[in-house]
Amino acid sequence: MKEEVVVHGVVLSEHSQREFDKRLSILTMEEGKMTVWASGAKRPSSPLMAGSRSFVFGTFSLKKGKSGYNLQSVKVDAYFEEIALDLEKACYAAYFLELADFVSQENLPAEEMVNLIYLSLKALLHKDLKNELVRAIYELRLLELEGEYTEQPPLSTKKAVMEAWSYVLSSPLNKLYTFRLEEGTLLDFCGNVEMLCRESFPMQFHSLKILKSLKQ
């Protein structure tokens, strides 16, 4: 009997395979990053269609086959369809998934990373939070998860920046997005995080290129 697996996570990316199939990259709490084949998911009548899209969080039932895992069913918990209504927010959200796809690994449980992505996407939809702050908080906490962070900001000694830095590194995930920064402090905070990201994530992310073009 072929092995059946139930995992909880988020679809990081989707790629077309043949006429009606998809290849998914799913970040799961239990097994880390998994490549999953969704047969017939592009057919309008397929029960897999809604649950095999990027940004979908849910419970994924898989069956192990000869060439990998095949998606059997999805119980969707969240779609985050609202993000697509705002092009700038959509770029930030796509970057969050791209970055998670870049750093995550197979067979390495990723419960905290999955929860971080979920809370960060929710924060993007919060009207009182600046997208730049959400991005910087997400990046710094991800750096902490990867062991690539510094205890103090590498470029700044401003008290407000140091306090924000310490707060992001030490707070429970559900408390991350509960503060604001004044414009000057925000720029300083983001600049410090960006420096660490350039050193730790040496990759050109497609979503950031689009975001840069939008702001020009």
PDB file of C-alpha atoms in Angstrom:
ATOM      1  CA  MET A   1       0.000   0.000   0.000  1.00  0.00           C
ATOM      2  CA  LYS A   2       1.309   3.427  -0.918  1.00  0.00           C
ATOM      3  CA  GLU A   3       2.093   5.687   2.037  1.00  0.00           C
ATOM      4  CA  GLU A   4      -0.449   8.405   2.877  1.00  0.00           C
ATOM      5  CA  VAL A   5       0.678  11.619   4.571  1.00  0.00           C
ATOM      6  CA  VAL A   6      -1.290  14.513   6.045  1.00  0.00           C
ATOM      7  CA  VAL A   7       0.582  17.807   6.435  1.00  0.00           C
ATOM      8  CA  HIS A   8      -0.279  21.398   7.324  1.00  0.00           C
ATOM      9  CA  GLY A   9       1.238  24.341   5.499  1.00  0.00           C
ATOM     10  CA  VAL A  10       1.174  26.869   2.683  1.00  0.00           C
ATOM     11  CA  VAL A  11       1.567  26.667  -1.095  1.00  0.00           C
ATOM     12  CA  LEU A  12       4.703  28.655  -1.909  1.00  0.00           C
ATOM     13  CA  SER A  13       4.541  28.291  -5.683  1.00  0.00           C
ATOM     14  CA  GLU A  14       2.698  26.546  -8.507  1.00  0.00           C
ATOM     15  CA  HIS A  15       3.963  25.538 -11.935  1.00  0.00           C
ATOM     16  CA  SER A  16       2.042  24.113 -14.861  1.00  0.00           C
ATOM     17  CA  GLN A  17       2.851  20.548 -15.869  1.00  0.00           C
ATOM     18  CA  ARG A  18       1.371  19.256 -19.094  1.00  0.00           C
ATOM     19  CA  GLU A  19      -2.115  20.502 -19.997  1.00  0.00           C
ATOM     20  CA  PHE A  20      -4.008  20.110 -16.736  1.00  0.00           C
ATOM     21  CA  ASP A  21      -1.473  19.236 -14.012  1.00  0.00           C
ATOM     22  CA  LYS A  22       0.538  21.319 -11.555  1.00  0.00           C
ATOM     23  CA  ARG A  23       3.767  20.971  -9.620  1.00  0.00           C
ATOM     24  CA  LEU A  24       3.530  22.641  -6.218  1.00  0.00           C
ATOM     25  CA  SER A  25       6.118  23.711  -3.698  1.00  0.00           C
ATOM     26  CA  ILE A  26       4.472  23.443  -0.269  1.00  0.00           C
ATOM     27  CA  LEU A  27       6.068  24.531   2.998  1.00  0.00           C
ATOM     28  CA  THR A  28       4.791  22.239   5.714  1.00  0.00           C
ATOM     29  CA  MET A  29       4.979  22.317   9.479  1.00  0.00           C
ATOM     30  CA  GLU A  30       5.857  18.640   9.701  1.00  0.00           C
ATOM     31  CA  GLU A  31       8.150  17.908   6.740  1.00  0.00           C
ATOM     32  CA  GLY A  32       9.545  21.261   5.644  1.00  0.00           C
ATOM     33  CA  LYS A  33       9.461  22.024   1.931  1.00  0.00           C
ATOM     34  CA  MET A  34       7.820  19.397  -0.255  1.00  0.00           C
ATOM     35  CA  THR A  35       7.387  19.058  -4.008  1.00  0.00           C
ATOM     36  CA  VAL A  36       3.865  17.827  -4.711  1.00  0.00           C
ATOM     37  CA  TRP A  37       2.161  16.844  -7.960  1.00  0.00           C
ATOM     38  CA  ALA A  38      -1.457  17.909  -8.387  1.00  0.00           C
ATOM     39  CA  SER A  39      -2.931  15.839 -11.194  1.00  0.00           C
ATOM     40  CA  GLY A  40      -5.763  17.517 -13.086  1.00  0.00           C
ATOM     41  CA  ALA A  41      -5.700  20.575 -10.797  1.00  0.00           C
ATOM     42  CA  LYS A  42      -6.121  22.984 -13.717  1.00  0.00           C
ATOM     43  CA  ARG A  43      -9.420  21.456 -14.797  1.00  0.00           C
ATOM     44  CA  PRO A  44     -12.350  23.733 -13.795  1.00  0.00           C
ATOM     45  CA  SER A  45     -14.174  20.751 -12.298  1.00  0.00           C
ATOM     46  CA  SER A  46     -11.211  19.528 -10.245  1.00  0.00           C
ATOM     47  CA  PRO A  47     -11.662  19.447  -6.435  1.00  0.00           C
ATOM     48  CA  LEU A  48      -7.942  20.330  -6.246  1.00  0.00           C
ATOM     49  CA  MET A  49      -8.231  23.555  -8.229  1.00  0.00           C
ATOM     50  CA  ALA A  50      -8.970  25.951  -5.330  1.00  0.00           C
ATOM     51  CA  GLY A  51      -6.418  24.449  -2.975  1.00  0.00           C
ATOM     52  CA  SER A  52      -3.479  24.257  -5.356  1.00  0.00           C
ATOM     53  CA  ARG A  53      -2.737  27.972  -5.674  1.00  0.00           C
ATOM     54  CA  SER A  54      -0.039  30.137  -4.120  1.00  0.00           C
ATOM     55  CA  PHE A  55      -0.942  31.686  -0.732  1.00  0.00           C
ATOM     56  CA  VAL A  56      -3.308  28.838   0.160  1.00  0.00           C
ATOM     57  CA  PHE A  57      -2.951  27.657   3.764  1.00  0.00           C
ATOM     58  CA  GLY A  58      -4.508  24.364   4.694  1.00  0.00           C
ATOM     59  CA  THR A  59      -4.318  20.664   5.414  1.00  0.00           C
ATOM     60  CA  PHE A  60      -2.916  18.665   2.514  1.00  0.00           C
ATOM     61  CA  SER A  61      -3.529  14.937   2.108  1.00  0.00           C
ATOM     62  CA  LEU A  62      -0.779  13.341   0.049  1.00  0.00           C
ATOM     63  CA  LYS A  63       0.014   9.898  -1.288  1.00  0.00           C
ATOM     64  CA  LYS A  64       3.588   8.869  -1.889  1.00  0.00           C
ATOM     65  CA  GLY A  65       4.196   7.529  -5.356  1.00  0.00           C
ATOM     66  CA  LYS A  66       7.222   6.387  -7.337  1.00  0.00           C
ATOM     67  CA  SER A  67       8.289   9.910  -8.350  1.00  0.00           C
ATOM     68  CA  GLY A  68       7.206  11.879  -5.288  1.00  0.00           C
ATOM     69  CA  TYR A  69       4.061  12.949  -3.475  1.00  0.00           C
ATOM     70  CA  ASN A  70       0.689  13.285  -5.193  1.00  0.00           C
ATOM     71  CA  LEU A  71      -1.986  15.618  -3.870  1.00  0.00           C
ATOM     72  CA  GLN A  72      -5.184  13.807  -2.940  1.00  0.00           C
ATOM     73  CA  SER A  73      -7.213  16.543  -1.236  1.00  0.00           C
ATOM     74  CA  VAL A  74      -6.935  19.945   0.440  1.00  0.00           C
ATOM     75  CA  LYS A  75      -8.857  21.391   3.350  1.00  0.00           C
ATOM     76  CA  VAL A  76      -8.348  25.140   2.898  1.00  0.00           C
ATOM     77  CA  ASP A  77      -7.974  27.379   5.948  1.00  0.00           C
ATOM     78  CA  ALA A  78      -7.107  30.653   4.165  1.00  0.00           C
ATOM     79  CA  TYR A  79      -6.755  31.925   0.581  1.00  0.00           C
ATOM     80  CA  PHE A  80      -5.579  35.538   1.056  1.00  0.00           C
ATOM     81  CA  GLU A  81      -7.359  36.532  -2.153  1.00  0.00           C
ATOM     82  CA  GLU A  82      -7.667  40.142  -0.896  1.00  0.00           C
ATOM     83  CA  ILE A  83      -3.946  40.684  -1.398  1.00  0.00           C
ATOM     84  CA  ALA A  84      -4.327  40.321  -5.161  1.00  0.00           C
ATOM     85  CA  LEU A  85      -6.528  43.438  -5.224  1.00  0.00           C
ATOM     86  CA  ASP A  86      -3.527  45.656  -4.405  1.00  0.00           C
ATOM     87  CA  LEU A  87      -0.565  45.248  -6.776  1.00  0.00           C
ATOM     88  CA  GLU A  88       2.015  46.587  -4.322  1.00  0.00           C
ATOM     89  CA  LYS A  89       0.825  44.340  -1.502  1.00  0.00           C
ATOM     90  CA  ALA A  90       0.753  41.426  -3.933  1.00  0.00           C
ATOM     91  CA  CYS A  91       4.438  42.026  -4.719  1.00  0.00           C
ATOM     92  CA  TYR A  92       5.351  42.096  -1.035  1.00  0.00           C
ATOM     93  CA  ALA A  93       3.367  38.915  -0.426  1.00  0.00           C
ATOM     94  CA  ALA A  94       4.970  37.163  -3.395  1.00  0.00           C
ATOM     95  CA  TYR A  95       8.381  38.152  -2.032  1.00  0.00           C
ATOM     96  CA  PHE A  96       7.544  36.607   1.345  1.00  0.00           C
ATOM     97  CA  LEU A  97       6.836  33.313  -0.402  1.00  0.00           C
ATOM     98  CA  GLU A  98       9.895  33.577  -2.660  1.00  0.00           C
ATOM     99  CA  LEU A  99      12.157  34.193   0.317  1.00  0.00           C
ATOM    100  CA  ALA A 100      10.636  31.308   2.279  1.00  0.00           C
ATOM    101  CA  ASP A 101      11.086  29.035  -0.742  1.00  0.00           C
ATOM    102  CA  PHE A 102      14.730  30.116  -0.966  1.00  0.00           C
ATOM    103  CA  VAL A 103      15.638  29.404   2.680  1.00  0.00           C
ATOM    104  CA  SER A 104      13.414  26.422   3.539  1.00  0.00           C
ATOM    105  CA  GLN A 105      14.628  22.842   3.268  1.00  0.00           C
ATOM    106  CA  GLU A 106      13.161  19.399   2.805  1.00  0.00           C
ATOM    107  CA  ASN A 107      12.760  17.152   5.859  1.00  0.00           C
ATOM    108  CA  LEU A 108      13.218  20.088   8.245  1.00  0.00           C
ATOM    109  CA  PRO A 109       9.989  20.891  10.154  1.00  0.00           C
ATOM    110  CA  ALA A 110       8.945  24.497   9.593  1.00  0.00           C
ATOM    111  CA  GLU A 111       6.048  25.237  11.941  1.00  0.00           C
ATOM    112  CA  GLU A 112       7.366  28.635  13.010  1.00  0.00           C
ATOM    113  CA  MET A 113       8.118  29.689   9.441  1.00  0.00           C
ATOM    114  CA  VAL A 114       4.634  28.696   8.258  1.00  0.00           C
ATOM    115  CA  ASN A 115       3.077  30.674  11.100  1.00  0.00           C
ATOM    116  CA  LEU A 116       5.355  33.641  10.387  1.00  0.00           C
ATOM    117  CA  ILE A 117       4.235  33.731   6.760  1.00  0.00           C
ATOM    118  CA  TYR A 118       0.583  33.551   7.780  1.00  0.00           C
ATOM    119  CA  LEU A 119       0.843  36.396  10.284  1.00  0.00           C
ATOM    120  CA  SER A 120       2.912  38.494   7.882  1.00  0.00           C
ATOM    121  CA  LEU A 121       0.316  38.176   5.114  1.00  0.00           C
ATOM    122  CA  LYS A 122      -2.383  39.176   7.601  1.00  0.00           C
ATOM    123  CA  ALA A 123      -0.258  42.174   8.615  1.00  0.00           C
ATOM    124  CA  LEU A 124      -0.038  43.304   4.966  1.00  0.00           C
ATOM    125  CA  LEU A 125      -3.819  43.639   4.996  1.00  0.00           C
ATOM    126  CA  HIS A 126      -3.758  45.828   8.123  1.00  0.00           C
ATOM    127  CA  LYS A 127      -4.503  49.380   6.987  1.00  0.00           C
ATOM    128  CA  ASP A 128      -2.459  50.981   9.783  1.00  0.00           C
ATOM    129  CA  LEU A 129       0.773  49.082   9.098  1.00  0.00           C
ATOM    130  CA  LYS A 130       3.209  50.243   6.437  1.00  0.00           C
ATOM    131  CA  ASN A 131       4.206  47.574   3.924  1.00  0.00           C
ATOM    132  CA  GLU A 132       7.878  48.452   4.423  1.00  0.00           C
ATOM    133  CA  LEU A 133       7.646  47.768   8.160  1.00  0.00           C
ATOM    134  CA  VAL A 134       5.882  44.447   7.609  1.00  0.00           C
ATOM    135  CA  ARG A 135       8.595  43.415   5.162  1.00  0.00           C
ATOM    136  CA  ALA A 136      11.440  44.379   7.518  1.00  0.00           C
ATOM    137  CA  ILE A 137       9.872  42.584  10.474  1.00  0.00           C
ATOM    138  CA  TYR A 138       9.318  39.463   8.367  1.00  0.00           C
ATOM    139  CA  GLU A 139      12.882  39.519   7.055  1.00  0.00           C
ATOM    140  CA  LEU A 140      14.489  40.041  10.462  1.00  0.00           C
ATOM    141  CA  ARG A 141      12.489  37.288  12.105  1.00  0.00           C
ATOM    142  CA  LEU A 142      13.310  34.955   9.203  1.00  0.00           C
ATOM    143  CA  LEU A 143      16.975  35.840   9.591  1.00  0.00           C
ATOM    144  CA  GLU A 144      16.655  34.903  13.252  1.00  0.00           C
ATOM    145  CA  LEU A 145      15.094  31.554  12.319  1.00  0.00           C
ATOM    146  CA  GLU A 146      17.993  30.888   9.943  1.00  0.00           C
ATOM    147  CA  GLY A 147      20.630  31.901  12.499  1.00  0.00           C
ATOM    148  CA  GLU A 148      21.810  34.739  10.249  1.00  0.00           C
ATOM    149  CA  TYR A 149      20.876  37.652  12.498  1.00  0.00           C
ATOM    150  CA  THR A 150      22.832  40.011  14.762  1.00  0.00           C
ATOM    151  CA  GLU A 151      21.775  40.865  18.300  1.00  0.00           C
ATOM    152  CA  GLN A 152      22.002  44.571  17.532  1.00  0.00           C
ATOM    153  CA  PRO A 153      21.413  46.583  14.343  1.00  0.00           C
ATOM    154  CA  PRO A 154      24.701  46.508  12.353  1.00  0.00           C
ATOM    155  CA  LEU A 155      24.543  50.155  11.253  1.00  0.00           C
ATOM    156  CA  SER A 156      22.547  52.062  13.857  1.00  0.00           C
ATOM    157  CA  THR A 157      22.859  53.011  17.504  1.00  0.00           C
ATOM    158  CA  LYS A 158      19.565  54.923  17.685  1.00  0.00           C
ATOM    159  CA  LYS A 159      17.616  53.870  20.737  1.00  0.00           C
ATOM    160  CA  ALA A 160      14.304  53.481  18.881  1.00  0.00           C
ATOM    161  CA  VAL A 161      15.877  51.272  16.223  1.00  0.00           C
ATOM    162  CA  MET A 162      17.665  49.133  18.801  1.00  0.00           C
ATOM    163  CA  GLU A 163      14.444  48.697  20.776  1.00  0.00           C
ATOM    164  CA  ALA A 164      12.494  47.683  17.667  1.00  0.00           C
ATOM    165  CA  TRP A 165      15.261  45.263  16.692  1.00  0.00           C
ATOM    166  CA  SER A 166      15.245  43.587  20.096  1.00  0.00           C
ATOM    167  CA  TYR A 167      11.450  43.437  20.115  1.00  0.00           C
ATOM    168  CA  VAL A 168      11.270  41.632  16.757  1.00  0.00           C
ATOM    169  CA  LEU A 169      13.886  39.083  17.768  1.00  0.00           C
ATOM    170  CA  SER A 170      12.373  38.271  21.163  1.00  0.00           C
ATOM    171  CA  SER A 171       8.590  38.636  20.864  1.00  0.00           C
ATOM    172  CA  PRO A 172       6.100  35.796  20.340  1.00  0.00           C
ATOM    173  CA  LEU A 173       4.980  35.589  16.713  1.00  0.00           C
ATOM    174  CA  ASN A 174       1.465  36.783  17.518  1.00  0.00           C
ATOM    175  CA  LYS A 175       2.908  40.006  18.994  1.00  0.00           C
ATOM    176  CA  LEU A 176       5.269  40.875  16.137  1.00  0.00           C
ATOM    177  CA  TYR A 177       3.050  43.285  14.262  1.00  0.00           C
ATOM    178  CA  THR A 178       1.865  45.393  17.174  1.00  0.00           C
ATOM    179  CA  PHE A 179       4.087  48.464  16.910  1.00  0.00           C
ATOM    180  CA  ARG A 180       4.669  51.411  14.594  1.00  0.00           C
ATOM    181  CA  LEU A 181       7.780  53.462  13.792  1.00  0.00           C
ATOM    182  CA  GLU A 182       8.121  57.108  12.848  1.00  0.00           C
ATOM    183  CA  GLU A 183       9.281  57.712   9.283  1.00  0.00           C
ATOM    184  CA  GLY A 184      12.948  58.393  10.049  1.00  0.00           C
ATOM    185  CA  THR A 185      13.214  55.472  12.451  1.00  0.00           C
ATOM    186  CA  LEU A 186      11.439  53.212   9.965  1.00  0.00           C
ATOM    187  CA  LEU A 187      13.934  54.061   7.211  1.00  0.00           C
ATOM    188  CA  ASP A 188      16.834  53.388   9.571  1.00  0.00           C
ATOM    189  CA  PHE A 189      15.346  50.092  10.776  1.00  0.00           C
ATOM    190  CA  CYS A 190      14.642  48.905   7.223  1.00  0.00           C
ATOM    191  CA  GLY A 191      18.149  49.871   6.097  1.00  0.00           C
ATOM    192  CA  ASN A 192      19.732  47.760   8.806  1.00  0.00           C
ATOM    193  CA  VAL A 193      17.580  44.742   7.950  1.00  0.00           C
ATOM    194  CA  GLU A 194      18.291  45.194   4.237  1.00  0.00           C
ATOM    195  CA  MET A 195      22.026  45.073   4.859  1.00  0.00           C
ATOM    196  CA  LEU A 196      21.757  41.702   6.615  1.00  0.00           C
ATOM    197  CA  CYS A 197      19.474  40.359   3.886  1.00  0.00           C
ATOM    198  CA  ARG A 198      21.937  41.278   1.145  1.00  0.00           C
ATOM    199  CA  GLU A 199      24.655  39.332   2.961  1.00  0.00           C
ATOM    200  CA  SER A 200      22.513  36.317   3.854  1.00  0.00           C
ATOM    201  CA  PHE A 201      20.207  35.962   0.830  1.00  0.00           C
ATOM    202  CA  PRO A 202      22.383  36.556  -2.268  1.00  0.00           C
ATOM    203  CA  MET A 203      19.616  36.186  -4.815  1.00  0.00           C
ATOM    204  CA  GLN A 204      17.684  38.433  -7.184  1.00  0.00           C
ATOM    205  CA  PHE A 205      14.028  37.991  -6.267  1.00  0.00           C
ATOM    206  CA  HIS A 206      11.602  38.490  -9.150  1.00  0.00           C
ATOM    207  CA  SER A 207       8.918  40.035  -6.936  1.00  0.00           C
ATOM    208  CA  LEU A 208      11.324  42.701  -5.657  1.00  0.00           C
ATOM    209  CA  LYS A 209      12.232  43.689  -9.215  1.00  0.00           C
ATOM    210  CA  ILE A 210       8.558  44.285  -9.956  1.00  0.00           C
ATOM    211  CA  LEU A 211       8.113  46.158  -6.678  1.00  0.00           C
ATOM    212  CA  LYS A 212      11.069  48.416  -7.495  1.00  0.00           C
ATOM    213  CA  SER A 213       9.590  49.228 -10.909  1.00  0.00           C
ATOM    214  CA  LEU A 214       6.276  50.175  -9.287  1.00  0.00           C
ATOM    215  CA  LYS A 215       7.958  52.688  -6.992  1.00  0.00           C
ATOM    216  CA  GLN A 216      10.019  54.412  -9.664  1.00  0.00           C
TER     217      GLN A 216
END
